[in-house]
Amino acid sequence: IAQVPCFTVGRERWLSIIEDDLAHYIAAGGTKVRFLNGDYGDGKTHFLSIIQHLAAQAGFAVSFVVLTREVPMQKFELVYREIVSKLTTTSGTRGLRGLIAQWLDTLQPHLGEAPDEATRATRVEALAETLRGLEGMDLNFANGLIALVQNRFRPLAAEETSETREIERHTLDEWFEGGRLSKRELRPFQIFDSLNKTNSKRLLVSLIVYLRYLGYQGLILLLDELEAVMAQSATVRNAAYENVRLFIDNAEQAHHLHVFFSIIPDVILADKGFKSYDALWSRVRSVGENRRLNYRSIVIDLHRTPLEIPELLELGKRLRGI
């Protein structure tokens, strides 16, 4: 990703607005959804990689997800699983499991090296109270974090072994990654639900709250190839478009989140695109009808801003140099 700017030309105006949004709107608590519009070969995936680079430089965690039949937009719980799997941070962690593991390592001096058990227990309880009290934090998410802290730092009880601790840790890691676990498996940790359609968006908010707690500016979601849904049945398309609509409508409730969907022009123009779902089309119709290019609109339109000949020459020089 660090090399992406080396062969990026001609997108300065779009990128300067995105940088401004990240620094002054998203980092300040705002939420925004934008669509990256371009035909095949217009450079959408490359542009998303540039956003990933800019977001990381600005202190955001980033998740780059390719929407496919296995990761379909109509099943947001599966998209959430992919989001936590592909999560990357400036500290070099990959996946939510890696992020939590790094956080536990940072707690070692405070908890692992506490002078006595009573002090450690007091500190763990204070940490638990802080996590549960974070605004927007789901109780299950907080309890899962606390359970991992206790798993790591609580002394082994008489009937416990290091193997049972490892099994516990694996169960908790699996839960954070969206695995299907029984209520019986989760009950010891005061977690009452596995990931499902109902709680997936709430868990996404909790993930952002946790990232903010760790010092990140927020979360940038890059969702590539939304156009794949157009080949599906009307029922599937409608469910997918409803989830896109919910992202747009939830912008007022969520904080520190920027979502980018890449699309082809047909998603806006064709009958099986956004206009086939009134609840979504009513929110983006003005874009489809707008003849004038607006660099701050909901659509980043690479299709209408192709590289000019001098920019293509500059790109050739850079590639030759590399």
Short mmCIF file of C-alpha atoms in Angstrom, two decimals:
data_model
loop_
_atom_site.label_atom_id
_atom_site.label_comp_id
_atom_site.label_asym_id
_atom_site.label_seq_id
_atom_site.Cartn_x
_atom_site.Cartn_y
_atom_site.Cartn_z
CA ILE A 1 0.00 0.00 0.00
CA ALA A 2 2.85 2.42 0.80
CA GLN A 3 3.94 2.31 -2.88
CA VAL A 4 0.48 3.16 -4.27
CA PRO A 5 1.11 6.97 -4.47
CA CYS A 6 4.17 6.29 -6.65
CA PHE A 7 1.94 5.44 -9.61
CA THR A 8 -1.06 7.66 -8.88
CA VAL A 9 -1.66 10.70 -11.07
CA GLY A 10 -4.56 12.96 -12.00
CA ARG A 11 -6.78 12.32 -8.98
CA GLU A 12 -5.60 15.19 -6.78
CA ARG A 13 -8.91 17.06 -6.65
CA TRP A 14 -10.90 14.00 -5.53
CA LEU A 15 -8.23 12.99 -3.04
CA SER A 16 -7.84 16.44 -1.47
CA ILE A 17 -11.56 16.45 -0.59
CA ILE A 18 -11.33 12.95 0.89
CA GLU A 19 -8.31 13.99 2.97
CA ASP A 20 -10.21 17.05 4.18
CA ASP A 21 -13.22 14.91 5.13
CA LEU A 22 -11.05 12.43 7.05
CA ALA A 23 -9.25 15.14 9.01
CA HIS A 24 -12.08 17.56 9.73
CA TYR A 25 -15.32 15.60 9.54
CA ILE A 26 -14.86 11.87 10.17
CA ALA A 27 -12.17 12.31 12.84
CA ALA A 28 -14.44 14.87 14.52
CA GLY A 29 -17.26 12.31 14.83
CA GLY A 30 -19.02 12.47 11.47
CA THR A 31 -20.13 9.61 9.25
CA LYS A 32 -20.35 9.57 5.48
CA VAL A 33 -21.17 7.12 2.66
CA ARG A 34 -19.78 7.71 -0.85
CA PHE A 35 -19.87 5.72 -4.08
CA LEU A 36 -16.80 5.33 -6.28
CA ASN A 37 -18.19 5.18 -9.81
CA GLY A 38 -16.14 3.85 -12.69
CA ASP A 39 -16.28 1.37 -15.53
CA TYR A 40 -14.06 -1.70 -15.64
CA GLY A 41 -10.50 -0.45 -16.11
CA ASP A 42 -11.15 3.06 -14.76
CA GLY A 43 -9.03 2.30 -11.69
CA LYS A 44 -11.62 1.90 -8.91
CA THR A 45 -9.70 -0.73 -6.93
CA HIS A 46 -6.50 1.30 -7.28
CA PHE A 47 -8.34 4.40 -6.05
CA LEU A 48 -9.64 2.47 -3.02
CA SER A 49 -6.04 1.47 -2.29
CA ILE A 50 -5.07 5.16 -2.32
CA ILE A 51 -7.87 5.89 0.18
CA GLN A 52 -6.58 3.01 2.31
CA HIS A 53 -3.13 4.60 2.30
CA LEU A 54 -4.44 8.09 3.15
CA ALA A 55 -6.69 6.77 5.92
CA ALA A 56 -3.84 4.82 7.53
CA GLN A 57 -1.63 7.92 7.43
CA ALA A 58 -4.42 9.89 9.13
CA GLY A 59 -4.62 7.38 12.01
CA PHE A 60 -7.71 5.40 10.99
CA ALA A 61 -8.20 1.66 11.03
CA VAL A 62 -9.18 0.38 7.58
CA SER A 63 -10.99 -2.67 6.25
CA PHE A 64 -10.91 -3.43 2.52
CA VAL A 65 -13.63 -5.95 1.60
CA VAL A 66 -14.43 -7.36 -1.84
CA LEU A 67 -18.15 -8.13 -2.12
CA THR A 68 -18.74 -11.55 -3.71
CA ARG A 69 -21.27 -14.38 -3.61
CA GLU A 70 -19.47 -15.63 -0.48
CA VAL A 71 -19.45 -12.12 1.05
CA PRO A 72 -22.81 -10.79 -0.19
CA MET A 73 -24.10 -7.33 0.65
CA GLN A 74 -27.58 -8.73 1.34
CA LYS A 75 -26.20 -10.65 4.36
CA PHE A 76 -24.56 -7.98 6.45
CA GLU A 77 -23.53 -10.46 9.15
CA LEU A 78 -21.22 -12.12 6.58
CA VAL A 79 -19.91 -8.71 5.51
CA TYR A 80 -19.21 -7.94 9.18
CA ARG A 81 -17.18 -11.16 9.50
CA GLU A 82 -15.09 -10.09 6.51
CA ILE A 83 -14.70 -6.55 7.92
CA VAL A 84 -13.16 -7.84 11.18
CA SER A 85 -11.03 -10.35 9.26
CA LYS A 86 -9.58 -7.70 6.91
CA LEU A 87 -9.13 -4.97 9.56
CA THR A 88 -5.70 -3.31 9.38
CA THR A 89 -4.10 -0.63 11.55
CA THR A 90 -1.07 1.63 11.45
CA SER A 91 0.48 -0.40 14.27
CA GLY A 92 0.72 -3.34 11.88
CA THR A 93 -2.07 -5.54 13.21
CA ARG A 94 -4.23 -7.59 10.85
CA GLY A 95 -7.69 -8.71 11.81
CA LEU A 96 -9.60 -7.99 15.01
CA ARG A 97 -7.90 -10.96 16.69
CA GLY A 98 -4.48 -9.41 16.07
CA LEU A 99 -5.66 -6.01 17.29
CA ILE A 100 -6.98 -7.45 20.57
CA ALA A 101 -3.82 -9.54 21.07
CA GLN A 102 -1.68 -6.41 20.72
CA TRP A 103 -3.92 -4.56 23.21
CA LEU A 104 -3.55 -7.40 25.74
CA ASP A 105 0.24 -7.15 25.37
CA THR A 106 0.07 -3.44 26.26
CA LEU A 107 -1.81 -4.33 29.46
CA GLN A 108 1.01 -6.60 30.67
CA PRO A 109 2.85 -3.94 32.76
CA HIS A 110 -0.40 -2.76 34.38
CA LEU A 111 -2.07 -6.12 35.05
CA GLY A 112 0.46 -8.90 34.54
CA GLU A 113 3.02 -7.23 36.78
CA ALA A 114 0.63 -6.03 39.51
CA PRO A 115 2.19 -6.31 42.99
CA ASP A 116 -0.48 -8.72 44.31
CA GLU A 117 -3.72 -10.47 43.35
CA ALA A 118 -5.97 -7.96 45.12
CA THR A 119 -4.41 -5.07 43.16
CA ARG A 120 -4.73 -6.99 39.89
CA ALA A 121 -8.40 -7.79 40.59
CA THR A 122 -9.13 -4.14 41.38
CA ARG A 123 -7.45 -2.98 38.19
CA VAL A 124 -9.31 -5.54 36.07
CA GLU A 125 -12.62 -4.45 37.59
CA ALA A 126 -11.83 -0.79 36.88
CA LEU A 127 -10.99 -1.67 33.26
CA ALA A 128 -14.24 -3.65 32.97
CA GLU A 129 -16.23 -0.69 34.25
CA THR A 130 -14.52 1.62 31.75
CA LEU A 131 -15.22 -0.68 28.78
CA ARG A 132 -18.86 -1.26 29.72
CA GLY A 133 -19.33 2.47 30.18
CA LEU A 134 -18.10 3.52 26.74
CA GLU A 135 -20.91 5.25 24.84
CA GLY A 136 -22.26 2.97 22.12
CA MET A 137 -20.48 -0.14 23.40
CA ASP A 138 -22.53 -3.35 23.15
CA LEU A 139 -22.51 -5.27 26.45
CA ASN A 140 -21.61 -8.56 24.74
CA PHE A 141 -18.62 -6.93 23.00
CA ALA A 142 -17.41 -5.39 26.29
CA ASN A 143 -17.88 -8.66 28.18
CA GLY A 144 -15.91 -10.50 25.50
CA LEU A 145 -12.99 -8.11 25.91
CA ILE A 146 -13.13 -8.43 29.69
CA ALA A 147 -13.21 -12.23 29.42
CA LEU A 148 -10.05 -12.15 27.29
CA VAL A 149 -8.36 -9.90 29.88
CA GLN A 150 -9.27 -12.33 32.66
CA ASN A 151 -8.20 -15.29 30.53
CA ARG A 152 -4.79 -13.69 30.07
CA PHE A 153 -4.13 -12.29 33.55
CA ARG A 154 -6.21 -14.21 36.11
CA PRO A 155 -4.19 -16.90 37.96
CA LEU A 156 -5.17 -20.50 37.18
CA ALA A 157 -7.80 -21.89 39.55
CA ALA A 158 -7.32 -25.29 41.16
CA GLU A 159 -9.32 -27.15 38.49
CA GLU A 160 -7.90 -25.16 35.54
CA THR A 161 -5.05 -26.00 33.17
CA SER A 162 -3.27 -23.97 30.52
CA GLU A 163 -5.09 -26.11 27.94
CA THR A 164 -8.54 -25.13 29.25
CA ARG A 165 -7.46 -21.49 29.15
CA GLU A 166 -6.37 -21.91 25.53
CA ILE A 167 -9.74 -23.43 24.62
CA GLU A 168 -11.49 -20.47 26.29
CA ARG A 169 -9.33 -18.01 24.38
CA HIS A 170 -10.03 -19.78 21.09
CA THR A 171 -13.81 -19.63 21.79
CA LEU A 172 -13.63 -15.90 22.48
CA ASP A 173 -11.48 -15.21 19.40
CA GLU A 174 -13.99 -17.14 17.30
CA TRP A 175 -16.86 -15.10 18.73
CA PHE A 176 -15.15 -11.81 17.89
CA GLU A 177 -14.61 -13.08 14.34
CA GLY A 178 -18.33 -13.84 13.94
CA GLY A 179 -18.26 -17.61 14.46
CA ARG A 180 -21.48 -19.49 15.24
CA LEU A 181 -21.28 -20.57 18.88
CA SER A 182 -23.91 -22.02 21.19
CA LYS A 183 -25.35 -20.09 24.11
CA ARG A 184 -23.90 -22.77 26.42
CA GLU A 185 -20.38 -22.07 25.12
CA LEU A 186 -20.81 -18.31 25.56
CA ARG A 187 -22.61 -18.20 28.91
CA PRO A 188 -19.43 -18.41 31.08
CA PHE A 189 -18.25 -15.14 29.50
CA GLN A 190 -21.58 -13.30 29.96
CA ILE A 191 -22.00 -13.17 26.18
CA PHE A 192 -25.60 -13.88 25.22
CA ASP A 193 -25.63 -13.90 21.38
CA SER A 194 -23.47 -14.97 18.48
CA LEU A 195 -23.24 -12.69 15.46
CA ASN A 196 -26.57 -12.52 13.63
CA LYS A 197 -28.58 -10.28 11.31
CA THR A 198 -30.05 -8.36 14.25
CA ASN A 199 -26.88 -7.50 16.15
CA SER A 200 -24.30 -7.16 13.32
CA LYS A 201 -24.69 -3.40 12.90
CA ARG A 202 -24.60 -2.91 16.68
CA LEU A 203 -21.34 -4.87 16.82
CA LEU A 204 -19.91 -2.70 14.04
CA VAL A 205 -20.62 0.38 16.16
CA SER A 206 -18.93 -1.35 19.13
CA LEU A 207 -15.90 -2.09 16.98
CA ILE A 208 -15.59 1.63 16.15
CA VAL A 209 -16.02 2.54 19.83
CA TYR A 210 -13.24 0.07 20.71
CA LEU A 211 -10.97 1.48 17.99
CA ARG A 212 -11.53 4.98 19.36
CA TYR A 213 -10.73 3.72 22.88
CA LEU A 214 -7.41 2.38 21.54
CA GLY A 215 -6.58 5.78 20.05
CA TYR A 216 -7.55 5.35 16.40
CA GLN A 217 -9.44 8.15 14.65
CA GLY A 218 -12.21 5.82 13.50
CA LEU A 219 -12.95 3.21 10.84
CA ILE A 220 -12.78 3.46 7.04
CA LEU A 221 -14.71 0.75 5.16
CA LEU A 222 -13.81 0.10 1.53
CA LEU A 223 -16.41 -2.17 -0.07
CA ASP A 224 -15.39 -3.15 -3.59
CA GLU A 225 -17.57 -4.50 -6.44
CA LEU A 226 -21.08 -3.73 -5.19
CA GLU A 227 -22.18 -4.20 -8.81
CA ALA A 228 -21.97 -7.99 -8.30
CA VAL A 229 -25.46 -7.79 -6.78
CA MET A 230 -26.99 -6.80 -10.13
CA ALA A 231 -26.61 -10.38 -11.39
CA GLN A 232 -28.75 -11.68 -8.49
CA SER A 233 -32.51 -12.09 -8.21
CA ALA A 234 -34.74 -9.12 -7.37
CA THR A 235 -35.22 -10.41 -3.81
CA VAL A 236 -31.46 -10.62 -3.24
CA ARG A 237 -30.84 -7.21 -4.88
CA ASN A 238 -33.50 -5.56 -2.73
CA ALA A 239 -31.99 -6.99 0.46
CA ALA A 240 -28.55 -5.73 -0.58
CA TYR A 241 -29.84 -2.28 -1.53
CA GLU A 242 -31.70 -2.10 1.79
CA ASN A 243 -28.38 -2.62 3.63
CA VAL A 244 -26.80 0.15 1.53
CA ARG A 245 -29.76 2.40 2.41
CA LEU A 246 -29.31 1.60 6.11
CA PHE A 247 -25.66 2.68 5.89
CA ILE A 248 -26.79 6.02 4.45
CA ASP A 249 -29.62 6.51 6.96
CA ASN A 250 -27.53 5.43 9.96
CA ALA A 251 -25.00 8.14 9.18
CA GLU A 252 -26.76 10.32 11.75
CA GLN A 253 -26.44 7.68 14.50
CA ALA A 254 -22.95 6.33 13.79
CA HIS A 255 -19.73 8.24 14.44
CA HIS A 256 -16.17 8.22 13.09
CA LEU A 257 -17.08 6.05 10.08
CA HIS A 258 -16.54 6.57 6.35
CA VAL A 259 -17.88 3.96 3.92
CA PHE A 260 -16.86 3.80 0.26
CA PHE A 261 -18.70 1.49 -2.17
CA SER A 262 -17.19 0.93 -5.61
CA ILE A 263 -19.75 0.60 -8.42
CA ILE A 264 -19.97 0.63 -12.22
CA PRO A 265 -22.14 3.29 -13.96
CA ASP A 266 -24.95 0.75 -14.53
CA VAL A 267 -25.60 0.61 -10.78
CA ILE A 268 -26.86 4.20 -11.04
CA LEU A 269 -28.26 4.08 -14.58
CA ALA A 270 -29.64 0.58 -15.25
CA ASP A 271 -33.07 -0.78 -14.33
CA LYS A 272 -31.54 -3.39 -11.98
CA GLY A 273 -29.47 -0.74 -10.24
CA PHE A 274 -30.39 1.62 -7.42
CA LYS A 275 -33.49 2.88 -9.22
CA SER A 276 -35.08 -0.60 -8.82
CA TYR A 277 -35.29 -0.02 -5.05
CA ASP A 278 -37.27 3.14 -4.24
CA ALA A 279 -36.11 3.44 -0.63
CA LEU A 280 -32.49 3.72 -1.81
CA TRP A 281 -33.12 5.56 -5.09
CA SER A 282 -34.94 8.36 -3.25
CA ARG A 283 -31.65 9.07 -1.43
CA VAL A 284 -29.34 9.00 -4.46
CA ARG A 285 -31.70 10.08 -7.28
CA SER A 286 -30.26 13.59 -7.46
CA VAL A 287 -26.87 12.09 -8.31
CA GLY A 288 -28.27 10.03 -11.17
CA GLU A 289 -30.01 13.11 -12.58
CA ASN A 290 -27.20 15.61 -12.02
CA ARG A 291 -25.42 16.56 -15.23
CA ARG A 292 -22.96 18.80 -13.47
CA LEU A 293 -19.84 17.32 -11.88
CA ASN A 294 -19.72 17.99 -8.15
CA TYR A 295 -16.51 16.94 -6.41
CA ARG A 296 -18.21 16.95 -3.01
CA SER A 297 -21.24 14.91 -4.00
CA ILE A 298 -22.02 11.41 -2.79
CA VAL A 299 -20.40 10.00 -5.97
CA ILE A 300 -16.68 10.07 -6.74
CA ASP A 301 -17.02 9.85 -10.51
CA LEU A 302 -13.89 8.41 -12.09
CA HIS A 303 -15.91 7.56 -15.20
CA ARG A 304 -16.56 11.25 -15.92
CA THR A 305 -13.04 12.37 -14.98
CA PRO A 306 -10.74 10.12 -17.07
CA LEU A 307 -7.00 10.76 -17.12
CA GLU A 308 -5.93 13.33 -19.71
CA ILE A 309 -3.05 12.68 -22.15
CA PRO A 310 -0.45 14.62 -20.07
CA GLU A 311 -1.48 12.60 -17.00
CA LEU A 312 -1.17 9.33 -18.90
CA LEU A 313 2.31 10.40 -20.03
CA GLU A 314 3.25 11.20 -16.43
CA LEU A 315 1.95 7.80 -15.35
CA GLY A 316 4.07 6.14 -18.04
CA LYS A 317 7.18 7.98 -16.78
CA ARG A 318 6.52 6.85 -13.22
CA LEU A 319 5.99 3.24 -14.21
CA ARG A 320 9.15 3.32 -16.32
CA GLY A 321 11.02 4.79 -13.37
CA ILE A 322 9.79 1.99 -11.08
#
